[in-house]
PDB file of C-alpha atoms in Angstrom:
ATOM      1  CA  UNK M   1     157.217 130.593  74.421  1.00 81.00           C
ATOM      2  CA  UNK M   2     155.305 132.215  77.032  1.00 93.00           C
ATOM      3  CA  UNK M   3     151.895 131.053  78.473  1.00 97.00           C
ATOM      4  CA  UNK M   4     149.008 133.165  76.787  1.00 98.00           C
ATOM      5  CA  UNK M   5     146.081 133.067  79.095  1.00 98.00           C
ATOM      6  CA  UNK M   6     142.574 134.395  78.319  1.00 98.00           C
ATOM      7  CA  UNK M   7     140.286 135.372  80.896  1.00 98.00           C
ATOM      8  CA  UNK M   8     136.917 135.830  79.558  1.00 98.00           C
ATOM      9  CA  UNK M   9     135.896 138.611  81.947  1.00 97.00           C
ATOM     10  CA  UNK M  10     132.591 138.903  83.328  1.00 95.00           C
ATOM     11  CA  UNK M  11     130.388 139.092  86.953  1.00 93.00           C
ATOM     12  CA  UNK M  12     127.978 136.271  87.737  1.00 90.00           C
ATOM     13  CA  UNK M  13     125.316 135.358  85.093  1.00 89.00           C
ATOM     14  CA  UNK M  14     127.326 137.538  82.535  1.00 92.00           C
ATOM     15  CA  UNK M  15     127.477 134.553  79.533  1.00 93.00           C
ATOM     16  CA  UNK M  16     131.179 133.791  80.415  1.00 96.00           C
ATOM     17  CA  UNK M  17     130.817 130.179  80.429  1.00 94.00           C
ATOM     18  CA  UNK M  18     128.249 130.146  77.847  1.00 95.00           C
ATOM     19  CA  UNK M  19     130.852 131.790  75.545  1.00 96.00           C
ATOM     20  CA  UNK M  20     133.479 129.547  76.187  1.00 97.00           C
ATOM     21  CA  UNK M  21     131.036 126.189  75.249  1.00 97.00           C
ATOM     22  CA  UNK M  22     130.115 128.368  71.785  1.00 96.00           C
ATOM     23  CA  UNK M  23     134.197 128.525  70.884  1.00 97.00           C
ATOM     24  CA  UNK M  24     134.886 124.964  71.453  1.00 97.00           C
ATOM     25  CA  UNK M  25     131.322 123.897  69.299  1.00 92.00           C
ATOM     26  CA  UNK M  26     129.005 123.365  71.938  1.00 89.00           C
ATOM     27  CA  UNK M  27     131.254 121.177  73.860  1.00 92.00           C
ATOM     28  CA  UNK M  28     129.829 120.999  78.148  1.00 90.00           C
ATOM     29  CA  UNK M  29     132.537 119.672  79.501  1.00 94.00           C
ATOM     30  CA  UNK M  30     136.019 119.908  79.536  1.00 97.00           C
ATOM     31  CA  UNK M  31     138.114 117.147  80.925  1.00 95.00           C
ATOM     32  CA  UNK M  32     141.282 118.070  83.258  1.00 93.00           C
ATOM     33  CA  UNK M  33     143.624 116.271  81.307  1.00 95.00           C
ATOM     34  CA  UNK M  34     142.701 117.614  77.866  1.00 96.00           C
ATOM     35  CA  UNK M  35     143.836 120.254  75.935  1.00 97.00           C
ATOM     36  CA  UNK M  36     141.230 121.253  73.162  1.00 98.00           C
ATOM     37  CA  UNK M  37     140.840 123.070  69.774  1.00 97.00           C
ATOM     38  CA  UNK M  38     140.815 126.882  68.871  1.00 98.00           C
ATOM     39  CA  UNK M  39     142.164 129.064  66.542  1.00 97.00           C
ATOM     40  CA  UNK M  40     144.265 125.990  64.991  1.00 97.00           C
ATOM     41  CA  UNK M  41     146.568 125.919  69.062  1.00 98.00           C
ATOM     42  CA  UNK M  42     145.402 123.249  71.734  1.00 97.00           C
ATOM     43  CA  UNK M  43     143.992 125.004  74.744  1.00 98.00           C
ATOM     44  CA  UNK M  44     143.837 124.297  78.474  1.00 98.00           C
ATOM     45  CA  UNK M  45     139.845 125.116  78.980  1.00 98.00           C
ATOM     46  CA  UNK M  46     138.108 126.243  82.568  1.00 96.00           C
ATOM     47  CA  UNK M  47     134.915 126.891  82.343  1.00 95.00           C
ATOM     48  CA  UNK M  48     134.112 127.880  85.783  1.00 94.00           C
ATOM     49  CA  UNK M  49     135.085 131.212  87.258  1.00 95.00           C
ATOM     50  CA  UNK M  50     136.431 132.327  91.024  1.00 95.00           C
ATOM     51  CA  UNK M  51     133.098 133.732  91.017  1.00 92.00           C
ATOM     52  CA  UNK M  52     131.750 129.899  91.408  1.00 91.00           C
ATOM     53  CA  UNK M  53     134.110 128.682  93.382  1.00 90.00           C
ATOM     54  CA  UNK M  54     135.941 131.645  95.022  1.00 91.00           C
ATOM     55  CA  UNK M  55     139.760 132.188  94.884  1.00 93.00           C
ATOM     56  CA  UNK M  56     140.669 128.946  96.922  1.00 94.00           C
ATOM     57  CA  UNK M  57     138.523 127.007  94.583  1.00 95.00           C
ATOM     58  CA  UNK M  58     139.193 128.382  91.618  1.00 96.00           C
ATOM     59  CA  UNK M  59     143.116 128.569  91.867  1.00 96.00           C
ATOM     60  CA  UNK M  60     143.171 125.055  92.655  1.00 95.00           C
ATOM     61  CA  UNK M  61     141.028 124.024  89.709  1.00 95.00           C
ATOM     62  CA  UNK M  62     143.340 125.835  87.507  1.00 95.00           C
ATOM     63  CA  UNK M  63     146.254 124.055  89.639  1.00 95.00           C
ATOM     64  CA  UNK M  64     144.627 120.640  88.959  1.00 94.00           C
ATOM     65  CA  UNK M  65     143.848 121.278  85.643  1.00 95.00           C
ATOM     66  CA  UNK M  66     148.043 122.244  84.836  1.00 95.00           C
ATOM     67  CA  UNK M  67     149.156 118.941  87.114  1.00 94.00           C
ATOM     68  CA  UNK M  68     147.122 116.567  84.909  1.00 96.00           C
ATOM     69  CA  UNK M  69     148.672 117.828  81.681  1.00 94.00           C
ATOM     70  CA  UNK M  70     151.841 116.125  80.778  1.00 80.00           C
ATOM     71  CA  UNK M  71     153.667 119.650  80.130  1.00 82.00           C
ATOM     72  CA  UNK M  72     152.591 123.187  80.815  1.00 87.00           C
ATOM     73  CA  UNK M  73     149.996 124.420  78.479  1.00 96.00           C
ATOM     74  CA  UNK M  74     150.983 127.118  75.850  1.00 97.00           C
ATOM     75  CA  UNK M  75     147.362 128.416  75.995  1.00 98.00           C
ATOM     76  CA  UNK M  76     144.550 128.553  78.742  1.00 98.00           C
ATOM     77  CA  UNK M  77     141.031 129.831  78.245  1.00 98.00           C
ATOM     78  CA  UNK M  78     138.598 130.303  81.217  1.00 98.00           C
ATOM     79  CA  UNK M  79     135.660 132.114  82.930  1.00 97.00           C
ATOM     80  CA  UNK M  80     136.870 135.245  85.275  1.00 97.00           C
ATOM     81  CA  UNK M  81     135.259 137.181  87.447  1.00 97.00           C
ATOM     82  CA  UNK M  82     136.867 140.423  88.544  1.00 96.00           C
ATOM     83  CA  UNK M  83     135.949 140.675  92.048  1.00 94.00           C
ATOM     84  CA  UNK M  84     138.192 142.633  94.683  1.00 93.00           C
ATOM     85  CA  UNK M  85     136.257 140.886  97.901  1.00 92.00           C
ATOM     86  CA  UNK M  86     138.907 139.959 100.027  1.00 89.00           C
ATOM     87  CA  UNK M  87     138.178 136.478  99.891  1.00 90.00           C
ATOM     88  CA  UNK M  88     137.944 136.367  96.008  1.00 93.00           C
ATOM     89  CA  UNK M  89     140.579 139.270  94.751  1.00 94.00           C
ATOM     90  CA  UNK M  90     141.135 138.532  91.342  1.00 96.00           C
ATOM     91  CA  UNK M  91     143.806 140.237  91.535  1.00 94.00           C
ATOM     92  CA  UNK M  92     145.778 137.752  93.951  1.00 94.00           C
ATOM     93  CA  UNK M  93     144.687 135.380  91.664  1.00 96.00           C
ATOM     94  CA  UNK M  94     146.371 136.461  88.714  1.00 96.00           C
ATOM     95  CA  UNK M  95     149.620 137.274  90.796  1.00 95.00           C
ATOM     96  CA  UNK M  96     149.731 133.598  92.058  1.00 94.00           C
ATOM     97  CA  UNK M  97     148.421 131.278  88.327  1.00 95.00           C
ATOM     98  CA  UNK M  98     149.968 133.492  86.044  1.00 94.00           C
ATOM     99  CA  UNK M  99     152.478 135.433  87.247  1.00 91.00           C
ATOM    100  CA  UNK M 100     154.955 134.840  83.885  1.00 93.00           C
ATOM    101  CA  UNK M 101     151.894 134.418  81.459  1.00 97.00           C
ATOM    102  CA  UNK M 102     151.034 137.037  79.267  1.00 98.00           C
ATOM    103  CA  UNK M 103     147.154 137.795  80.026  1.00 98.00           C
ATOM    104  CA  UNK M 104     144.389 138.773  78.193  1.00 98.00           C
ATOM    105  CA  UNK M 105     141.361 139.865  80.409  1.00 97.00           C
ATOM    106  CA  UNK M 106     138.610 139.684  77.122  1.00 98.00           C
ATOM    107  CA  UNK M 107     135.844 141.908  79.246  1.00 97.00           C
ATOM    108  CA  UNK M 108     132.343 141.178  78.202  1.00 96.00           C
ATOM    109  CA  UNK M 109     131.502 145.148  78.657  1.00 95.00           C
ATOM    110  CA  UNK M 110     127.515 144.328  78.511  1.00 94.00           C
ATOM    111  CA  UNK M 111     126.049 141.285  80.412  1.00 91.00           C
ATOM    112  CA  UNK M 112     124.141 139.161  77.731  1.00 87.00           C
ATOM    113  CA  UNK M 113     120.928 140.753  78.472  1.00 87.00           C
ATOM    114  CA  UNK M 114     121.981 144.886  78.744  1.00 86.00           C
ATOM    115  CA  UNK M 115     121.028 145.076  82.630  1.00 89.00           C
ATOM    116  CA  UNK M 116     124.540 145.770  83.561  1.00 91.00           C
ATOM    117  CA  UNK M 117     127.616 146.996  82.337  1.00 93.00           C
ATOM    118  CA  UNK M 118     131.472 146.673  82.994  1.00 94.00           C
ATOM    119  CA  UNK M 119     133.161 149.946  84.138  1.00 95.00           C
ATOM    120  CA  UNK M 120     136.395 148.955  81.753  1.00 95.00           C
ATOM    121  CA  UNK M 121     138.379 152.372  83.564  1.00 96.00           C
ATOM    122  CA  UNK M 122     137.536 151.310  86.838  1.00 95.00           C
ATOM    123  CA  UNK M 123     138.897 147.775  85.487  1.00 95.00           C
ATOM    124  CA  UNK M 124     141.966 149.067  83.603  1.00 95.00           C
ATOM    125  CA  UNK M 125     142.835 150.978  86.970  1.00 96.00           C
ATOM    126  CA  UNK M 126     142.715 148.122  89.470  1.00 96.00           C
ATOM    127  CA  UNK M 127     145.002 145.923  87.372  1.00 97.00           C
ATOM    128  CA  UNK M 128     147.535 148.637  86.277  1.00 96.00           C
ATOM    129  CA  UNK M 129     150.391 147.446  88.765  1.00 95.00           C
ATOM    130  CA  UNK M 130     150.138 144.273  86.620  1.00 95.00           C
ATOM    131  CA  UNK M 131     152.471 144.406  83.635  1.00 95.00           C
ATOM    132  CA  UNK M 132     151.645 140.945  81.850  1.00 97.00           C
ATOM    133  CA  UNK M 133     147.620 141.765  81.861  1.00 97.00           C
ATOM    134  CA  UNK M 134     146.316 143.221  78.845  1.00 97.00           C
ATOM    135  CA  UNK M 135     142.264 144.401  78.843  1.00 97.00           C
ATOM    136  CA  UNK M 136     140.549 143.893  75.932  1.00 97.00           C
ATOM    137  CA  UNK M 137     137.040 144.975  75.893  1.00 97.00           C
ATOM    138  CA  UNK M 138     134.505 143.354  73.435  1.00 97.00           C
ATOM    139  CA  UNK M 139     131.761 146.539  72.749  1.00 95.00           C
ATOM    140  CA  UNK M 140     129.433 143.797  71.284  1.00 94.00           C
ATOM    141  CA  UNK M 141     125.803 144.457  72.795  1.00 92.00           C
ATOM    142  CA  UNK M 142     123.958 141.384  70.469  1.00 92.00           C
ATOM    143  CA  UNK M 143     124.155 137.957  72.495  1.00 87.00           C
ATOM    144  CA  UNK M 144     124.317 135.784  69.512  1.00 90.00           C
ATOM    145  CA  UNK M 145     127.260 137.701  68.186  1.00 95.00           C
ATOM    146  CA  UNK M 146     129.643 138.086  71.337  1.00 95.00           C
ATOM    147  CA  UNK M 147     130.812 134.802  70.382  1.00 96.00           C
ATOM    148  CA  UNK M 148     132.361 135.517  67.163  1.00 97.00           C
ATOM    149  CA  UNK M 149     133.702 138.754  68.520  1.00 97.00           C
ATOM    150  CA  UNK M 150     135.334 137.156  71.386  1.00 98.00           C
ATOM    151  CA  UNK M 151     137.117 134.434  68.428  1.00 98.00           C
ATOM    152  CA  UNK M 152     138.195 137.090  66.572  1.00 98.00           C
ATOM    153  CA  UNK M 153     140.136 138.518  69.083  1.00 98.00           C
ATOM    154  CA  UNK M 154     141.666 135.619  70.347  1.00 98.00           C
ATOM    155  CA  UNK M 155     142.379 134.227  66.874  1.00 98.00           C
ATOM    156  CA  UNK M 156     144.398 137.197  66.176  1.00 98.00           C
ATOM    157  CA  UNK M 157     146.690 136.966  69.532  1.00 97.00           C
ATOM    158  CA  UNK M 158     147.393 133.173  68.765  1.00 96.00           C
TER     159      UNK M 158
END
């Protein structure tokens, strides 16, 4: 089976990581060698995003993360940023993690508090060379309901 990998797709202060400790029931932390519950499949889970840690960083968290599991993981979750700064480009990032994973960028198209939103064209255009990324933009506006929306969409590509 291919590698499903969703990126839950934000900028800085966006409620990426905040999401991703609402699917897993509150849970802060998120040990390297554990996989963890969702939609009835064990996940790989990074909370942190290149935008903490920058590409360097952030592809060898992801690295560590996959060397301390005993096998590949079928499923990763994990905060994304999608920054083009040359020393962040998401887009290098996905061509060297996930090159043969099927990817699901979840955009959160409205930061949690409605001072900014994505540009999801501007988005769907700078990943188009990528064949394995699918965008999948969550509309939801209410904070305490992004959560559920975000589920529901990964639930159904489980």
């Amino acid at each position: 089976m291919q590698q499903k990998v969703f990126l839950i797709t934000g900028f800085q202060n966006w409620g990426k990581t905040f999401i991703i400790e609402n699917l897993f029931e509150n849970r802060q932390r998120f040990y390297k060698d554990g996989l963890y519950e969702l939609c009835g499949k064990q996940f790989c889970v990074q909370p942190q995003s290149n935008d903490d840690w920058g590409s360097d960083g952030y592809i060898n968290a992801i690295k560590s993360r996959f060397n301390a599991l005993s096998s590949s993981p079928a499923y990763v979750i994990s905060a994304f940023c999608p920054t083009k700064e040359p020393y962040n480009d998401s887009l290098k990032i996905i061509q060297e993690l996930y090159q043969n994973s099927k990817i699901y960028l979840i955009t959160l198209e409205h930061k949690w508090c409605l001072h900014a939103q994505l540009n999801i064209s501007e988005l769907i255009k700078y990943y188009s060379s990528l064949t394995n990324v699918q965008i999948i933009n969550i509309e939801e506006t209410d904070p305490t309901k992004k959560t559920q929306a975000v589920k529901e969409k990964i639930c159904s590509l489980v």
